[in-house]
mmCIF file of C-alpha atoms in Angstrom:
data_model
loop_
_atom_site.group_PDB
_atom_site.id
_atom_site.type_symbol
_atom_site.label_atom_id
_atom_site.label_comp_id
_atom_site.label_asym_id
_atom_site.label_seq_id
_atom_site.Cartn_x
_atom_site.Cartn_y
_atom_site.Cartn_z
ATOM 1 C CA UNK U 1 9.243 -33.841 -49.356
ATOM 2 C CA UNK U 2 11.179 -36.937 -49.613
ATOM 3 C CA UNK U 3 10.996 -39.499 -52.301
ATOM 4 C CA UNK U 4 13.949 -41.813 -52.128
ATOM 5 C CA UNK U 5 14.389 -45.327 -50.824
ATOM 6 C CA UNK U 6 17.633 -46.310 -49.137
ATOM 7 C CA UNK U 7 19.086 -49.887 -49.317
ATOM 8 C CA UNK U 8 18.119 -50.459 -45.738
ATOM 9 C CA UNK U 9 14.635 -49.236 -46.431
ATOM 10 C CA UNK U 10 14.387 -51.632 -49.427
ATOM 11 C CA UNK U 11 15.278 -54.588 -47.208
ATOM 12 C CA UNK U 12 12.870 -53.427 -44.513
ATOM 13 C CA UNK U 13 9.957 -53.502 -47.095
ATOM 14 C CA UNK U 14 10.918 -56.762 -48.755
ATOM 15 C CA UNK U 15 11.190 -58.421 -45.198
ATOM 16 C CA UNK U 16 7.732 -57.131 -44.041
ATOM 17 C CA UNK U 17 5.402 -57.339 -46.841
ATOM 18 C CA UNK U 18 2.778 -59.797 -45.930
ATOM 19 C CA UNK U 19 3.456 -59.744 -42.099
ATOM 20 C CA UNK U 20 0.544 -57.784 -40.665
ATOM 21 C CA UNK U 21 2.414 -57.415 -37.332
ATOM 22 C CA UNK U 22 4.911 -55.110 -38.927
ATOM 23 C CA UNK U 23 3.029 -53.402 -41.973
ATOM 24 C CA UNK U 24 -0.403 -52.129 -42.912
ATOM 25 C CA UNK U 25 0.352 -52.465 -46.646
ATOM 26 C CA UNK U 26 -1.673 -54.743 -48.892
ATOM 27 C CA UNK U 27 0.440 -54.396 -51.861
ATOM 28 C CA UNK U 28 2.713 -56.977 -53.376
ATOM 29 C CA UNK U 29 6.405 -56.052 -52.895
ATOM 30 C CA UNK U 30 7.026 -55.493 -56.578
ATOM 31 C CA UNK U 31 3.997 -53.180 -56.881
ATOM 32 C CA UNK U 32 5.357 -51.001 -53.977
ATOM 33 C CA UNK U 33 8.797 -50.797 -55.795
ATOM 34 C CA UNK U 34 7.263 -49.664 -59.078
ATOM 35 C CA UNK U 35 5.266 -47.140 -57.546
ATOM 36 C CA UNK U 36 8.263 -45.826 -55.749
ATOM 37 C CA UNK U 37 10.329 -46.057 -58.970
ATOM 38 C CA UNK U 38 7.569 -44.006 -61.010
ATOM 39 C CA UNK U 39 7.067 -41.553 -57.961
ATOM 40 C CA UNK U 40 3.628 -42.574 -57.483
ATOM 41 C CA UNK U 41 4.330 -43.040 -53.840
ATOM 42 C CA UNK U 42 6.457 -40.610 -51.610
ATOM 43 C CA UNK U 43 8.995 -42.340 -49.454
ATOM 44 C CA UNK U 44 10.384 -41.574 -45.974
ATOM 45 C CA UNK U 45 13.153 -43.673 -44.631
ATOM 46 C CA UNK U 46 14.140 -43.612 -41.037
ATOM 47 C CA UNK U 47 16.167 -45.810 -38.570
ATOM 48 C CA UNK U 48 14.301 -48.998 -38.663
ATOM 49 C CA UNK U 49 10.963 -47.488 -40.286
ATOM 50 C CA UNK U 50 9.823 -46.752 -43.728
ATOM 51 C CA UNK U 51 6.700 -44.735 -44.220
ATOM 52 C CA UNK U 52 4.965 -44.593 -47.749
ATOM 53 C CA UNK U 53 2.369 -41.835 -48.713
ATOM 54 C CA UNK U 54 0.226 -42.724 -51.689
ATOM 55 C CA UNK U 55 -1.940 -40.121 -53.297
ATOM 56 C CA UNK U 56 -5.178 -41.672 -54.300
ATOM 57 C CA UNK U 57 -8.582 -40.090 -55.390
ATOM 58 C CA UNK U 58 -8.273 -36.901 -53.311
ATOM 59 C CA UNK U 59 -6.704 -38.584 -50.184
ATOM 60 C CA UNK U 60 -3.457 -39.943 -49.013
ATOM 61 C CA UNK U 61 -2.797 -43.385 -47.915
ATOM 62 C CA UNK U 62 -0.161 -44.090 -45.339
ATOM 63 C CA UNK U 63 1.822 -47.318 -45.194
ATOM 64 C CA UNK U 64 4.139 -48.270 -42.366
ATOM 65 C CA UNK U 65 6.787 -50.848 -42.567
ATOM 66 C CA UNK U 66 8.636 -51.746 -39.243
ATOM 67 C CA UNK U 67 11.823 -53.499 -38.774
ATOM 68 C CA UNK U 68 10.558 -54.689 -35.538
ATOM 69 C CA UNK U 69 7.629 -54.007 -33.379
ATOM 70 C CA UNK U 70 9.551 -52.118 -30.625
ATOM 71 C CA UNK U 71 11.226 -49.635 -33.099
ATOM 72 C CA UNK U 72 8.684 -46.856 -32.828
ATOM 73 C CA UNK U 73 10.216 -44.787 -30.001
ATOM 74 C CA UNK U 74 9.085 -41.209 -29.038
ATOM 75 C CA UNK U 75 11.706 -39.273 -31.074
ATOM 76 C CA UNK U 76 10.818 -41.210 -34.277
ATOM 77 C CA UNK U 77 7.186 -40.531 -33.641
ATOM 78 C CA UNK U 78 7.843 -37.091 -33.550
ATOM 79 C CA UNK U 79 10.053 -36.874 -36.801
ATOM 80 C CA UNK U 80 7.373 -39.074 -38.665
ATOM 81 C CA UNK U 81 4.408 -36.686 -37.500
ATOM 82 C CA UNK U 82 6.340 -33.601 -38.688
ATOM 83 C CA UNK U 83 6.885 -35.106 -42.159
ATOM 84 C CA UNK U 84 3.231 -36.124 -42.413
ATOM 85 C CA UNK U 85 1.866 -32.664 -41.543
ATOM 86 C CA UNK U 86 2.022 -31.255 -45.215
ATOM 87 C CA UNK U 87 -0.347 -34.196 -46.467
ATOM 88 C CA UNK U 88 -4.085 -33.508 -46.237
ATOM 89 C CA UNK U 89 -6.767 -36.142 -46.117
ATOM 90 C CA UNK U 90 -4.214 -38.751 -44.683
ATOM 91 C CA UNK U 91 -5.809 -42.077 -44.046
ATOM 92 C CA UNK U 92 -4.357 -45.238 -42.372
ATOM 93 C CA UNK U 93 -5.852 -48.569 -42.468
ATOM 94 C CA UNK U 94 -5.271 -51.749 -40.744
ATOM 95 C CA UNK U 95 -6.825 -55.194 -41.916
ATOM 96 C CA UNK U 96 -7.073 -58.166 -39.540
ATOM 97 C CA UNK U 97 -8.986 -60.778 -37.995
ATOM 98 C CA UNK U 98 -8.238 -59.863 -34.297
ATOM 99 C CA UNK U 99 -10.272 -56.955 -33.270
ATOM 100 C CA UNK U 100 -7.985 -53.817 -33.256
ATOM 101 C CA UNK U 101 -4.786 -55.957 -32.772
ATOM 102 C CA UNK U 102 -2.538 -53.936 -34.791
ATOM 103 C CA UNK U 103 -3.910 -50.493 -34.698
ATOM 104 C CA UNK U 104 -1.415 -49.335 -32.024
ATOM 105 C CA UNK U 105 0.864 -48.007 -34.502
ATOM 106 C CA UNK U 106 -1.481 -45.621 -35.982
ATOM 107 C CA UNK U 107 -2.543 -44.391 -32.635
ATOM 108 C CA UNK U 108 0.957 -43.727 -31.432
ATOM 109 C CA UNK U 109 1.238 -41.568 -34.578
ATOM 110 C CA UNK U 110 -2.047 -39.855 -33.362
ATOM 111 C CA UNK U 111 -4.364 -41.038 -36.250
ATOM 112 C CA UNK U 112 -7.830 -41.331 -34.675
ATOM 113 C CA UNK U 113 -10.472 -44.086 -35.340
ATOM 114 C CA UNK U 114 -13.007 -43.313 -38.037
ATOM 115 C CA UNK U 115 -14.634 -46.261 -39.474
ATOM 116 C CA UNK U 116 -14.722 -50.042 -39.184
ATOM 117 C CA UNK U 117 -15.574 -52.417 -42.083
ATOM 118 C CA UNK U 118 -16.220 -56.198 -42.289
ATOM 119 C CA UNK U 119 -15.717 -58.755 -44.947
ATOM 120 C CA UNK U 120 -18.672 -61.066 -46.021
ATOM 121 C CA UNK U 121 -18.286 -64.193 -48.309
ATOM 122 C CA UNK U 122 -20.829 -66.516 -50.068
ATOM 123 C CA UNK U 123 -20.394 -69.623 -51.972
ATOM 124 C CA UNK U 124 -21.810 -70.113 -55.299
ATOM 125 C CA UNK U 125 -25.269 -71.637 -54.930
ATOM 126 C CA UNK U 126 -25.977 -70.550 -51.464
ATOM 127 C CA UNK U 127 -29.162 -68.873 -52.654
ATOM 128 C CA UNK U 128 -31.442 -69.723 -55.425
ATOM 129 C CA UNK U 129 -31.545 -67.083 -58.338
ATOM 130 C CA UNK U 130 -34.849 -65.318 -58.716
ATOM 131 C CA UNK U 131 -36.244 -62.641 -60.969
ATOM 132 C CA UNK U 132 -35.279 -59.196 -59.793
ATOM 133 C CA UNK U 133 -38.098 -56.701 -59.118
ATOM 134 C CA UNK U 134 -36.169 -53.996 -61.516
ATOM 135 C CA UNK U 135 -34.455 -54.902 -64.743
ATOM 136 C CA UNK U 136 -30.698 -54.652 -64.644
ATOM 137 C CA UNK U 137 -28.254 -54.373 -67.681
ATOM 138 C CA UNK U 138 -24.555 -53.927 -68.343
ATOM 139 C CA UNK U 139 -23.760 -50.308 -68.222
ATOM 140 C CA UNK U 140 -21.690 -48.635 -71.147
ATOM 141 C CA UNK U 141 -19.124 -45.867 -71.518
ATOM 142 C CA UNK U 142 -21.960 -43.294 -72.164
ATOM 143 C CA UNK U 143 -22.998 -44.069 -68.331
ATOM 144 C CA UNK U 144 -19.413 -42.796 -67.014
ATOM 145 C CA UNK U 145 -20.558 -39.437 -65.799
ATOM 146 C CA UNK U 146 -23.762 -40.281 -64.303
ATOM 147 C CA UNK U 147 -22.218 -43.352 -62.423
ATOM 148 C CA UNK U 148 -19.354 -41.404 -61.343
ATOM 149 C CA UNK U 149 -21.467 -38.498 -59.894
ATOM 150 C CA UNK U 150 -23.635 -41.034 -58.156
ATOM 151 C CA UNK U 151 -20.721 -42.888 -56.471
ATOM 152 C CA UNK U 152 -19.165 -39.643 -55.191
ATOM 153 C CA UNK U 153 -22.308 -38.222 -54.179
ATOM 154 C CA UNK U 154 -23.200 -41.152 -52.226
ATOM 155 C CA UNK U 155 -20.220 -42.812 -50.554
ATOM 156 C CA UNK U 156 -17.264 -41.361 -48.208
ATOM 157 C CA UNK U 157 -14.360 -40.525 -50.245
ATOM 158 C CA UNK U 158 -12.086 -40.939 -47.010
ATOM 159 C CA UNK U 159 -12.919 -44.715 -46.555
ATOM 160 C CA UNK U 160 -15.063 -46.202 -49.184
ATOM 161 C CA UNK U 161 -12.242 -46.990 -51.644
ATOM 162 C CA UNK U 162 -13.971 -45.450 -54.483
ATOM 163 C CA UNK U 163 -12.815 -45.900 -58.025
ATOM 164 C CA UNK U 164 -11.128 -43.109 -60.043
ATOM 165 C CA UNK U 165 -12.402 -42.215 -63.426
ATOM 166 C CA UNK U 166 -9.658 -44.151 -65.083
ATOM 167 C CA UNK U 167 -10.662 -47.127 -62.867
ATOM 168 C CA UNK U 168 -14.363 -46.803 -63.812
ATOM 169 C CA UNK U 169 -13.721 -46.640 -67.427
ATOM 170 C CA UNK U 170 -11.746 -49.870 -67.090
ATOM 171 C CA UNK U 171 -14.546 -51.509 -65.270
ATOM 172 C CA UNK U 172 -17.026 -50.315 -68.072
ATOM 173 C CA UNK U 173 -14.646 -51.532 -70.853
ATOM 174 C CA UNK U 174 -14.573 -55.099 -69.172
ATOM 175 C CA UNK U 175 -18.319 -55.145 -68.708
ATOM 176 C CA UNK U 176 -18.103 -55.365 -64.926
ATOM 177 C CA UNK U 177 -20.810 -52.693 -64.168
ATOM 178 C CA UNK U 178 -24.351 -53.264 -63.779
ATOM 179 C CA UNK U 179 -27.089 -50.482 -63.936
ATOM 180 C CA UNK U 180 -30.790 -50.145 -63.280
ATOM 181 C CA UNK U 181 -32.596 -47.176 -64.856
ATOM 182 C CA UNK U 182 -36.082 -46.119 -64.166
ATOM 183 C CA UNK U 183 -37.784 -43.427 -66.333
ATOM 184 C CA UNK U 184 -34.603 -42.953 -68.193
ATOM 185 C CA UNK U 185 -32.851 -42.060 -64.727
ATOM 186 C CA UNK U 186 -29.950 -43.893 -63.290
ATOM 187 C CA UNK U 187 -31.450 -45.458 -60.230
ATOM 188 C CA UNK U 188 -28.458 -47.667 -59.064
ATOM 189 C CA UNK U 189 -25.331 -49.151 -60.061
ATOM 190 C CA UNK U 190 -23.159 -52.184 -59.098
ATOM 191 C CA UNK U 191 -19.177 -52.404 -59.847
ATOM 192 C CA UNK U 192 -17.538 -55.763 -59.445
ATOM 193 C CA UNK U 193 -14.248 -57.368 -60.206
ATOM 194 C CA UNK U 194 -13.905 -61.013 -61.110
ATOM 195 C CA UNK U 195 -10.534 -62.832 -61.151
ATOM 196 C CA UNK U 196 -10.621 -66.647 -61.786
ATOM 197 C CA UNK U 197 -13.322 -68.114 -59.403
ATOM 198 C CA UNK U 198 -13.628 -65.358 -57.218
ATOM 199 C CA UNK U 199 -15.759 -62.268 -57.682
ATOM 200 C CA UNK U 200 -15.424 -58.959 -55.556
ATOM 201 C CA UNK U 201 -18.386 -56.734 -55.318
ATOM 202 C CA UNK U 202 -16.540 -53.167 -55.359
ATOM 203 C CA UNK U 203 -19.460 -50.933 -54.948
ATOM 204 C CA UNK U 204 -23.213 -51.170 -54.859
ATOM 205 C CA UNK U 205 -25.096 -47.817 -54.887
ATOM 206 C CA UNK U 206 -28.792 -46.545 -55.097
ATOM 207 C CA UNK U 207 -30.091 -43.164 -55.993
ATOM 208 C CA UNK U 208 -31.847 -42.079 -52.806
ATOM 209 C CA UNK U 209 -34.769 -40.931 -54.977
ATOM 210 C CA UNK U 210 -35.418 -44.673 -55.618
ATOM 211 C CA UNK U 211 -34.891 -45.973 -52.170
ATOM 212 C CA UNK U 212 -37.573 -48.629 -51.165
ATOM 213 C CA UNK U 213 -38.030 -49.854 -55.057
ATOM 214 C CA UNK U 214 -35.708 -52.838 -54.460
ATOM 215 C CA UNK U 215 -33.106 -51.484 -56.850
ATOM 216 C CA UNK U 216 -30.159 -52.699 -54.547
ATOM 217 C CA UNK U 217 -31.427 -56.225 -54.377
ATOM 218 C CA UNK U 218 -32.298 -56.221 -58.051
ATOM 219 C CA UNK U 219 -28.621 -55.270 -58.966
ATOM 220 C CA UNK U 220 -27.332 -57.857 -56.428
ATOM 221 C CA UNK U 221 -29.693 -60.602 -57.735
ATOM 222 C CA UNK U 222 -28.787 -59.973 -61.322
ATOM 223 C CA UNK U 223 -24.926 -59.891 -60.453
ATOM 224 C CA UNK U 224 -25.100 -63.202 -58.654
ATOM 225 C CA UNK U 225 -27.233 -64.669 -61.419
ATOM 226 C CA UNK U 226 -24.880 -63.710 -64.139
ATOM 227 C CA UNK U 227 -21.802 -64.961 -62.303
ATOM 228 C CA UNK U 228 -22.797 -67.974 -60.194
ATOM 229 C CA UNK U 229 -22.021 -70.576 -62.822
ATOM 230 C CA UNK U 230 -18.454 -69.439 -63.276
ATOM 231 C CA UNK U 231 -17.623 -68.015 -59.879
ATOM 232 C CA UNK U 232 -17.210 -70.219 -56.692
ATOM 233 C CA UNK U 233 -16.633 -67.421 -54.187
ATOM 234 C CA UNK U 234 -18.422 -63.902 -53.900
ATOM 235 C CA UNK U 235 -17.096 -61.353 -51.314
ATOM 236 C CA UNK U 236 -17.370 -57.685 -50.480
ATOM 237 C CA UNK U 237 -16.712 -55.097 -47.781
ATOM 238 C CA UNK U 238 -19.519 -53.370 -45.847
ATOM 239 C CA UNK U 239 -19.317 -50.654 -43.059
ATOM 240 C CA UNK U 240 -19.938 -52.468 -39.830
ATOM 241 C CA UNK U 241 -22.734 -49.768 -38.694
ATOM 242 C CA UNK U 242 -24.572 -49.845 -42.121
ATOM 243 C CA UNK U 243 -27.283 -52.176 -40.890
ATOM 244 C CA UNK U 244 -29.481 -51.888 -43.944
ATOM 245 C CA UNK U 245 -26.875 -52.978 -46.221
ATOM 246 C CA UNK U 246 -25.735 -55.807 -44.070
ATOM 247 C CA UNK U 247 -29.338 -57.205 -44.029
ATOM 248 C CA UNK U 248 -29.447 -57.000 -47.989
ATOM 249 C CA UNK U 249 -26.140 -59.178 -48.329
ATOM 250 C CA UNK U 250 -27.091 -61.505 -45.579
ATOM 251 C CA UNK U 251 -30.324 -62.172 -47.397
ATOM 252 C CA UNK U 252 -28.534 -63.178 -50.288
ATOM 253 C CA UNK U 253 -26.409 -65.617 -48.436
ATOM 254 C CA UNK U 254 -23.168 -63.406 -47.692
ATOM 255 C CA UNK U 255 -21.814 -64.334 -44.157
ATOM 256 C CA UNK U 256 -19.114 -62.578 -41.928
ATOM 257 C CA UNK U 257 -15.726 -64.318 -42.312
ATOM 258 C CA UNK U 258 -14.268 -62.482 -39.449
ATOM 259 C CA UNK U 259 -11.785 -60.215 -41.272
ATOM 260 C CA UNK U 260 -12.125 -56.362 -40.349
ATOM 261 C CA UNK U 261 -10.559 -53.153 -41.871
ATOM 262 C CA UNK U 262 -10.078 -50.258 -39.478
ATOM 263 C CA UNK U 263 -9.885 -46.937 -40.917
ATOM 264 C CA UNK U 264 -8.010 -44.124 -39.090
ATOM 265 C CA UNK U 265 -7.630 -40.291 -40.181
ATOM 266 C CA UNK U 266 -4.706 -38.282 -39.299
#
């Protein structure tokens, strides 16, 4: 295992952050450097390439940084693959507006396509607020275990960007978790993150036992109703094949903005 950053590697990172043609990393350069410094990220430096492996919630996220688009020659591919072998649940993602434009790096490293997600946005006021079918309320610290179990029992840990227990605690402390309870049981939960005039719907999850009882629409309606006076832009990511969820979001005014996330597994 390597965990050192050469001067050349640092230069490559600083020159490529923000350029989707040369990196799949969405972190800011100072975030990358801090995670390397504190050994939160494993760093591999090659000739013209930096590979970072970031442990996160039971998976390992792989980020690449290329000095130029032609640097990934066969002998380097072999060396990189050899170094990646020790990491289980290794995931690489690419976010782009052009369908599959930049996934060639992952494919050359023999990652395989797994899932595709689409981003949807909604401007505040796109839909009139209406009374939800089920009453939603702000969740508290006492709901931690139930929410965590519902999320990890429903979503795909490999690709759905699930929160850690520490992150969930922070969401609860900041009153950014809504819940619906039916007969004293957690029926659904919604996590969101608002910064300035934008609000990101992080997760919307319904207990399958209460499917068909409009729990999801109640949570979504309550979330929008609570935030529409202070938020101008709502956005979220949804799996491209999840037609039921897509219909729900589009019914509330969310529209496809063209951005895609392609998830690949090693």
